[in-house]
Tab-separated table of C-alpha atoms in Angstrom:
chain	number	residue	atom	x	y	z
A	18	UNK	CA	-44.782	-24.666	28.919
A	19	UNK	CA	-47.657	-26.309	26.808
A	20	UNK	CA	-46.819	-28.292	23.862
A	21	UNK	CA	-48.568	-25.738	21.525
A	22	UNK	CA	-46.413	-23.048	23.029
A	23	UNK	CA	-43.374	-25.226	22.459
A	24	UNK	CA	-44.335	-25.826	18.807
A	25	UNK	CA	-44.894	-22.021	18.169
A	26	UNK	CA	-41.506	-21.171	19.635
A	27	UNK	CA	-39.830	-23.936	17.664
A	28	UNK	CA	-41.347	-22.601	14.422
A	29	UNK	CA	-40.268	-19.064	15.210
A	30	UNK	CA	-36.755	-20.279	16.021
A	31	UNK	CA	-36.534	-22.195	12.831
A	32	UNK	CA	-37.663	-19.247	10.761
A	33	UNK	CA	-35.157	-16.930	12.575
A	34	UNK	CA	-32.345	-19.474	12.124
A	35	UNK	CA	-33.088	-19.865	8.434
A	36	UNK	CA	-33.028	-16.198	7.873
A	37	UNK	CA	-29.625	-15.965	9.428
A	38	UNK	CA	-27.919	-18.592	7.281
A	39	UNK	CA	-26.855	-17.746	3.712
A	40	UNK	CA	-25.607	-21.059	2.019
A	41	UNK	CA	-28.626	-22.317	-0.109
A	42	UNK	CA	-28.291	-25.990	0.639
A	43	UNK	CA	-28.903	-25.420	4.439
A	44	UNK	CA	-31.262	-22.516	4.104
A	45	UNK	CA	-33.764	-24.459	1.889
A	46	UNK	CA	-33.742	-27.362	4.359
A	47	UNK	CA	-34.481	-25.379	7.374
A	48	UNK	CA	-37.301	-23.453	5.683
A	49	UNK	CA	-38.851	-26.733	4.413
A	50	UNK	CA	-38.823	-28.126	7.951
A	51	UNK	CA	-40.386	-24.905	9.282
A	52	UNK	CA	-43.236	-24.887	6.703
A	53	UNK	CA	-43.992	-28.614	7.208
A	54	UNK	CA	-44.649	-27.775	10.949
A	55	UNK	CA	-46.917	-24.903	10.223
A	56	UNK	CA	-49.009	-27.229	7.788
A	57	UNK	CA	-49.435	-29.826	10.350
A	58	UNK	CA	-50.299	-27.445	13.164
A	59	UNK	CA	-52.209	-28.784	16.214
A	60	UNK	CA	-52.996	-32.189	14.432
A	61	UNK	CA	-49.420	-33.277	14.877
A	62	UNK	CA	-48.810	-35.798	17.763
A	63	UNK	CA	-47.521	-34.159	20.854
A	64	UNK	CA	-44.390	-36.338	21.000
A	65	UNK	CA	-43.182	-34.867	17.672
A	66	UNK	CA	-42.295	-31.485	19.139
A	67	UNK	CA	-39.173	-32.471	20.968
A	68	UNK	CA	-38.181	-34.833	18.179
A	69	UNK	CA	-38.404	-31.849	15.726
A	70	UNK	CA	-36.524	-29.586	17.888
A	71	UNK	CA	-33.705	-32.161	18.294
A	72	UNK	CA	-33.635	-32.606	14.406
A	73	UNK	CA	-33.469	-28.893	13.955
A	74	UNK	CA	-30.585	-28.556	16.351
A	75	UNK	CA	-28.760	-31.353	14.699
A	76	UNK	CA	-29.326	-29.774	11.269
A	77	UNK	CA	-28.114	-26.389	12.352
A	78	UNK	CA	-25.046	-27.921	14.013
A	79	UNK	CA	-24.440	-29.815	10.731
A	80	UNK	CA	-24.630	-26.613	8.769
A	81	UNK	CA	-22.010	-25.076	11.055
A	82	UNK	CA	-19.682	-27.975	10.376
A	83	UNK	CA	-20.234	-27.657	6.616
A	84	UNK	CA	-19.424	-23.910	6.773
A	85	UNK	CA	-16.305	-24.503	8.891
A	86	UNK	CA	-15.104	-27.104	6.252
A	87	UNK	CA	-15.460	-24.404	3.570
A	88	UNK	CA	-13.711	-21.737	5.584
A	89	UNK	CA	-16.829	-19.693	6.355
A	90	UNK	CA	-17.803	-18.092	9.528
A	91	UNK	CA	-21.198	-18.750	10.891
A	92	UNK	CA	-21.053	-15.897	13.334
A	93	UNK	CA	-23.448	-13.063	12.082
A	94	UNK	CA	-22.173	-9.490	11.965
A	95	UNK	CA	-24.181	-7.260	14.031
A	96	UNK	CA	-24.516	-3.717	12.355
A	97	UNK	CA	-24.180	-0.733	14.701
A	98	UNK	CA	-27.156	1.645	14.875
A	99	UNK	CA	-24.930	4.577	15.424
A	100	UNK	CA	-22.247	4.258	12.831
A	101	UNK	CA	-21.765	2.905	9.318
A	102	UNK	CA	-20.710	-0.698	8.817
A	103	UNK	CA	-16.967	-1.257	8.554
A	104	UNK	CA	-15.806	-2.393	5.020
A	105	UNK	CA	-13.399	-5.140	5.251
A	106	UNK	CA	-9.771	-4.526	4.006
A	107	UNK	CA	-9.299	-5.575	0.324
A	108	UNK	CA	-6.903	-8.384	0.539
A	109	UNK	CA	-8.332	-10.915	-1.918
A	110	UNK	CA	-8.037	-11.341	-5.612
A	111	UNK	CA	-11.340	-13.236	-5.925
A	112	UNK	CA	-14.630	-11.729	-6.829
A	113	UNK	CA	-16.681	-14.195	-4.947
A	114	UNK	CA	-17.079	-14.036	-1.132
A	115	UNK	CA	-18.315	-16.332	1.706
A	116	UNK	CA	-21.578	-16.068	3.737
A	117	UNK	CA	-22.009	-12.624	5.157
A	118	UNK	CA	-24.716	-10.684	6.930
A	119	UNK	CA	-26.888	-8.224	4.979
A	120	UNK	CA	-24.987	-5.207	6.399
A	121	UNK	CA	-21.653	-6.331	4.809
A	122	UNK	CA	-20.498	-5.292	1.350
A	123	UNK	CA	-18.712	-7.739	-1.003
A	124	UNK	CA	-14.900	-7.487	-0.711
A	125	UNK	CA	-13.621	-5.809	-3.893
A	126	UNK	CA	-11.002	-7.945	-5.927
A	127	UNK	CA	-7.588	-6.474	-5.531
A	128	UNK	CA	-4.150	-6.804	-7.278
A	129	UNK	CA	-0.710	-6.326	-6.078
A	130	UNK	CA	1.272	-3.776	-8.160
A	131	UNK	CA	4.538	-1.852	-7.722
A	132	UNK	CA	3.924	1.936	-7.385
A	133	UNK	CA	6.458	4.743	-7.502
A	134	UNK	CA	6.942	6.700	-4.213
A	135	UNK	CA	9.374	9.514	-3.620
A	136	UNK	CA	11.247	10.078	-0.246
A	137	UNK	CA	13.382	12.797	1.221
A	138	UNK	CA	16.745	11.471	2.209
A	139	UNK	CA	20.366	12.487	2.747
A	140	UNK	CA	22.315	13.425	-0.426
A	141	UNK	CA	25.896	13.327	0.818
A	142	UNK	CA	27.881	16.332	2.238
A	143	UNK	CA	28.090	16.556	5.904
A	144	UNK	CA	24.522	15.693	6.597
A	145	UNK	CA	23.139	19.002	5.364
A	146	UNK	CA	22.343	17.961	1.759
A	147	UNK	CA	18.970	16.458	0.923
A	148	UNK	CA	17.114	15.122	-2.157
A	149	UNK	CA	14.342	12.899	-3.369
A	150	UNK	CA	14.813	9.154	-3.942
A	151	UNK	CA	12.332	7.085	-5.892
A	152	UNK	CA	11.476	3.547	-4.782
A	153	UNK	CA	9.009	1.052	-6.250
A	154	UNK	CA	6.968	-0.539	-3.511
A	155	UNK	CA	4.247	-3.191	-3.834
A	156	UNK	CA	0.756	-2.281	-2.757
A	157	UNK	CA	-2.812	-3.536	-2.940
A	158	UNK	CA	-5.018	-1.570	-5.337
A	159	UNK	CA	-8.501	-2.366	-6.714
A	160	UNK	CA	-8.444	-4.820	-9.770
A	161	UNK	CA	-9.854	-1.942	-11.890
A	162	UNK	CA	-7.911	0.829	-10.248
A	163	UNK	CA	-8.639	4.388	-11.274
A	164	UNK	CA	-6.037	7.083	-11.503
A	165	UNK	CA	-7.209	8.369	-8.116
A	166	UNK	CA	-6.827	4.835	-6.704
A	167	UNK	CA	-3.258	4.580	-7.807
A	168	UNK	CA	-2.415	8.110	-6.680
A	169	UNK	CA	-3.900	7.549	-3.301
A	170	UNK	CA	-2.076	4.255	-2.672
A	171	UNK	CA	1.217	5.712	-3.898
A	172	UNK	CA	0.855	8.891	-1.646
A	173	UNK	CA	0.055	6.715	1.349
A	174	UNK	CA	3.257	4.811	0.729
A	175	UNK	CA	5.350	8.002	0.194
A	176	UNK	CA	4.029	9.340	3.536
A	177	UNK	CA	4.174	6.245	5.763
A	178	UNK	CA	6.401	3.621	4.553
A	179	UNK	CA	10.124	3.789	5.070
A	180	UNK	CA	12.341	1.698	2.734
A	181	UNK	CA	15.459	3.174	4.337
A	182	UNK	CA	15.956	4.468	7.876
A	183	UNK	CA	17.724	7.423	6.373
A	184	UNK	CA	14.407	8.708	4.897
A	185	UNK	CA	12.671	11.492	6.671
A	186	UNK	CA	9.194	11.068	8.241
A	187	UNK	CA	7.857	14.581	7.714
A	188	UNK	CA	4.260	13.257	7.021
A	189	UNK	CA	3.997	11.242	10.334
A	190	UNK	CA	0.464	11.805	11.730
A	191	UNK	CA	-0.832	13.073	8.355
A	192	UNK	CA	-3.212	10.942	6.011
A	193	UNK	CA	-4.598	11.183	2.499
A	194	UNK	CA	-8.152	12.245	2.752
A	195	UNK	CA	-8.830	12.212	-0.999
A	196	UNK	CA	-7.335	12.546	-4.553
A	197	UNK	CA	-9.160	13.925	-7.564
A	198	UNK	CA	-7.674	13.683	-11.110
A	199	UNK	CA	-8.886	15.781	-13.947
A	200	UNK	CA	-7.318	16.716	-17.354
A	201	UNK	CA	-6.267	19.998	-15.745
A	202	UNK	CA	-4.629	18.778	-12.673
A	203	UNK	CA	-4.380	16.580	-9.508
A	204	UNK	CA	-5.913	17.675	-6.289
A	205	UNK	CA	-4.776	16.090	-3.017
A	206	UNK	CA	-6.612	16.508	0.293
A	207	UNK	CA	-4.604	15.884	3.443
A	208	UNK	CA	-5.710	15.611	6.996
A	209	UNK	CA	-3.409	18.277	8.222
A	210	UNK	CA	-0.315	20.345	7.487
A	211	UNK	CA	2.424	17.828	8.426
A	212	UNK	CA	4.835	17.245	11.216
A	213	UNK	CA	7.018	19.855	12.948
A	214	UNK	CA	10.729	19.996	13.491
A	215	UNK	CA	12.148	19.979	9.872
A	216	UNK	CA	14.053	22.709	8.127
A	217	UNK	CA	12.554	24.666	5.279
A	218	UNK	CA	14.384	22.722	2.609
A	219	UNK	CA	13.316	19.383	4.148
A	220	UNK	CA	9.793	20.512	4.136
A	221	UNK	CA	9.925	21.850	0.485
A	222	UNK	CA	11.236	18.520	-0.603
A	223	UNK	CA	8.627	16.732	1.359
A	224	UNK	CA	5.879	18.662	-0.563
A	225	UNK	CA	7.707	18.018	-3.814
A	226	UNK	CA	7.888	14.402	-3.001
A	227	UNK	CA	4.164	14.099	-2.995
A	228	UNK	CA	3.997	16.112	-6.277
A	229	UNK	CA	6.421	13.679	-7.966
A	230	UNK	CA	4.626	10.587	-6.520
A	231	UNK	CA	1.130	11.686	-7.578
A	232	UNK	CA	2.249	12.613	-11.168
A	233	UNK	CA	4.106	9.311	-11.463
A	234	UNK	CA	1.249	7.177	-10.062
A	235	UNK	CA	-1.374	8.945	-12.351
A	236	UNK	CA	0.989	8.637	-15.477
A	237	UNK	CA	-0.355	11.612	-17.431
A	238	UNK	CA	2.737	13.742	-17.391
A	239	UNK	CA	3.400	16.963	-15.390
A	240	UNK	CA	-0.139	17.657	-14.249
A	241	UNK	CA	-0.161	20.536	-11.846
A	242	UNK	CA	-0.787	19.684	-8.168
A	243	UNK	CA	-2.857	21.445	-5.744
A	244	UNK	CA	-3.542	20.843	-1.991
A	245	UNK	CA	-6.312	21.233	0.597
A	246	UNK	CA	-6.033	20.432	4.269
A	247	UNK	CA	-8.967	18.912	6.055
A	248	UNK	CA	-8.205	20.601	9.294
A	249	UNK	CA	-8.723	24.165	7.887
A	250	UNK	CA	-5.023	25.080	7.606
A	251	UNK	CA	-3.840	26.990	4.602
A	252	UNK	CA	-0.183	26.236	4.698
A	253	UNK	CA	1.791	22.913	4.366
A	254	UNK	CA	4.297	22.798	7.328
A	255	UNK	CA	3.169	26.290	8.193
A	256	UNK	CA	5.248	27.467	5.208
A	257	UNK	CA	3.942	26.328	1.792
A	258	UNK	CA	0.549	27.887	0.945
A	259	UNK	CA	-2.221	25.571	-0.354
A	260	UNK	CA	-3.218	28.478	-2.552
A	261	UNK	CA	-0.203	27.819	-4.781
A	262	UNK	CA	0.002	25.174	-7.589
A	263	UNK	CA	2.859	22.780	-7.538
A	264	UNK	CA	4.814	21.053	-10.132
A	265	UNK	CA	8.168	19.193	-10.727
A	266	UNK	CA	10.860	21.444	-12.256
A	267	UNK	CA	11.833	21.289	-15.983
A	268	UNK	CA	14.040	18.421	-17.036
A	269	UNK	CA	17.296	20.503	-16.879
A	270	UNK	CA	16.399	21.698	-13.332
A	271	UNK	CA	15.419	18.326	-11.790
A	272	UNK	CA	18.577	18.589	-9.686
A	273	UNK	CA	16.732	20.993	-7.447
A	274	UNK	CA	14.607	18.162	-6.202
A	275	UNK	CA	16.211	14.808	-7.014
A	276	UNK	CA	19.153	13.393	-5.212
A	277	UNK	CA	22.362	13.414	-7.158
A	278	UNK	CA	22.606	9.614	-7.477
A	279	UNK	CA	19.995	6.791	-7.619
A	280	UNK	CA	20.471	3.130	-7.621
A	281	UNK	CA	17.427	1.711	-9.689
A	282	UNK	CA	18.586	-2.059	-9.749
A	283	UNK	CA	18.985	-4.155	-7.854
A	284	UNK	CA	16.256	-2.832	-5.512
A	285	UNK	CA	16.747	-2.614	-1.771
A	286	UNK	CA	16.756	-6.134	-0.210
A	287	UNK	CA	16.757	-7.901	-3.573
A	288	UNK	CA	17.642	-11.577	-3.679
A	289	UNK	CA	19.773	-12.678	-6.677
A	290	UNK	CA	20.302	-16.271	-7.582
A	291	UNK	CA	23.845	-17.398	-7.282
A	292	UNK	CA	25.408	-17.896	-10.777
A	293	UNK	CA	23.527	-15.012	-12.251
A	294	UNK	CA	25.406	-11.897	-13.239
A	295	UNK	CA	24.743	-8.862	-11.032
A	296	UNK	CA	24.233	-5.713	-12.967
A	297	UNK	CA	23.857	-2.443	-11.107
A	298	UNK	CA	21.982	0.447	-12.866
A	299	UNK	CA	21.085	3.904	-11.741
A	300	UNK	CA	20.605	7.617	-12.581
A	301	UNK	CA	22.768	10.633	-11.707
A	302	UNK	CA	23.236	14.177	-12.207
A	303	UNK	CA	26.963	14.661	-11.584
A	304	UNK	CA	29.851	16.772	-12.930
A	305	UNK	CA	30.511	15.638	-16.514
A	306	UNK	CA	28.537	12.477	-15.663
A	307	UNK	CA	31.388	10.941	-13.583
A	308	UNK	CA	30.872	9.259	-10.193
A	309	UNK	CA	32.342	6.486	-8.103
A	310	UNK	CA	31.214	3.089	-6.831
A	311	UNK	CA	32.191	0.550	-4.070
A	312	UNK	CA	31.091	-3.033	-3.578
A	313	UNK	CA	31.193	-3.960	0.097
A	314	UNK	CA	30.679	-6.882	2.390
A	315	UNK	CA	29.985	-5.408	5.771
A	316	UNK	CA	32.323	-2.581	6.195
A	317	UNK	CA	35.088	-4.120	3.934
A	318	UNK	CA	35.412	-2.735	0.451
A	319	UNK	CA	35.892	-5.566	-2.008
A	320	UNK	CA	36.037	-3.766	-5.276
A	321	UNK	CA	35.767	-0.163	-6.473
A	322	UNK	CA	35.779	1.897	-9.506
A	323	UNK	CA	34.476	4.773	-11.656
A	324	UNK	CA	31.257	4.997	-13.728
A	325	UNK	CA	30.258	7.281	-16.496
A	326	UNK	CA	26.764	8.334	-16.983
A	327	UNK	CA	25.211	9.052	-20.370
A	328	UNK	CA	25.138	12.767	-19.658
A	329	UNK	CA	26.372	15.287	-17.049
A	330	UNK	CA	24.505	17.672	-15.005
A	331	UNK	CA	22.187	19.667	-15.466
A	332	UNK	CA	20.905	16.783	-17.642
A	333	UNK	CA	20.276	13.579	-15.663
A	334	UNK	CA	21.878	10.531	-17.209
A	335	UNK	CA	21.887	6.789	-16.646
A	336	UNK	CA	24.770	4.423	-15.794
A	337	UNK	CA	25.545	0.755	-15.419
A	338	UNK	CA	28.057	-1.389	-13.558
A	339	UNK	CA	28.468	-4.944	-14.372
A	340	UNK	CA	29.758	-6.813	-11.323
A	341	UNK	CA	29.574	-10.268	-12.902
A	342	UNK	CA	28.848	-13.376	-10.587
A	343	UNK	CA	29.182	-12.942	-6.907
A	344	UNK	CA	29.597	-15.440	-4.077
A	345	UNK	CA	26.662	-16.148	-1.974
A	346	UNK	CA	26.295	-13.563	0.805
A	347	UNK	CA	25.085	-10.102	1.778
A	348	UNK	CA	26.495	-7.327	-0.489
A	349	UNK	CA	26.246	-3.532	-0.489
A	350	UNK	CA	26.787	-1.311	-3.627
A	351	UNK	CA	27.594	2.190	-2.821
A	352	UNK	CA	27.340	4.947	-5.504
A	353	UNK	CA	28.734	8.481	-4.646
A	354	UNK	CA	30.285	11.597	-6.137
A	355	UNK	CA	33.209	13.385	-4.469
A	356	UNK	CA	33.152	17.072	-4.083
A	357	UNK	CA	35.516	18.525	-6.747
A	358	UNK	CA	36.703	21.272	-4.517
A	359	UNK	CA	37.474	19.324	-1.288
A	360	UNK	CA	38.055	15.790	-2.807
A	361	UNK	CA	36.970	14.425	0.602
A	362	UNK	CA	33.250	15.179	1.040
A	363	UNK	CA	30.542	13.949	-1.217
A	364	UNK	CA	27.799	15.833	-3.110
A	365	UNK	CA	25.886	12.583	-3.584
A	366	UNK	CA	25.948	9.237	-1.721
A	367	UNK	CA	23.612	6.293	-1.740
A	368	UNK	CA	23.742	2.638	-1.092
A	369	UNK	CA	21.630	-0.489	-1.655
A	370	UNK	CA	22.158	-3.857	0.061
A	371	UNK	CA	21.177	-7.115	-1.623
A	372	UNK	CA	21.653	-10.932	-1.116
A	373	UNK	CA	23.109	-13.583	-3.430
A	374	UNK	CA	21.972	-17.010	-2.686
């Protein structure tokens, strides 16, 4: 290879490398070196060509070291010619981003927020009673999340997270394709009709769980909810028509959807500092507002009692039990209501486990 050919290749390599590197301090220096070579042209002494090449290699290697020190990656992203570039998952709260190729989009700033999600779970009895339980679960949403963003994130949690092993997985294999919120309602697009193998009542509650979740996440009251299925189906679970408008029941009929008893605090898996009073709160729709509770360690009942809600069914009331300070360890609080006729089975039964340390 002639020296002239070597210089031409070196200039081309320097230009190419300069175009691939984003940080300004290295980019300018490489371009300056390249331009200096072009200005000098053939008058440059032949021995400078390999020296310049070595200097360029050293400079580029130094740039890589500087990028590594800053936590950047120098490996360029190659965009596919047959599919759209993949957008990185939003996991940062910063609005700035490191060096990236021209095909990548800036990572949107996100925040962590607790979103309400409703799940179908056992509601006492002999395993044949079901109801909706509300959980607040942390999720990543855009820093300036819209009502659609919050609803979509909450619906995804309701369909695919499982805070309790007792909750049904009726939406396994189904995803949220889109959410639209308007003053007249909420429209949810799902990928398919839902999983098979559940009873009519379980699927009814699974649909209602999405209704309650979307309405709570949007926060604009009881907006009616409609559905569309991307696969062309016209019924949810093969039973509930997408042509229908869905809503939560009136306040005096929420017992049709919601489980008899909820424990709202402490949440599942909470850690409470030793020495602090433990106060358990919840909601219920029980006969004359009366229900029972137990405090357990393992399978041993340490304490028990009765609690009185602010109202009885059909109006949903709130209740509170002050347990005082507890010793360090893992505790389970059980809230339940006995069946008034049998006195043995329950018409509502739920538990939360927490730790004191």
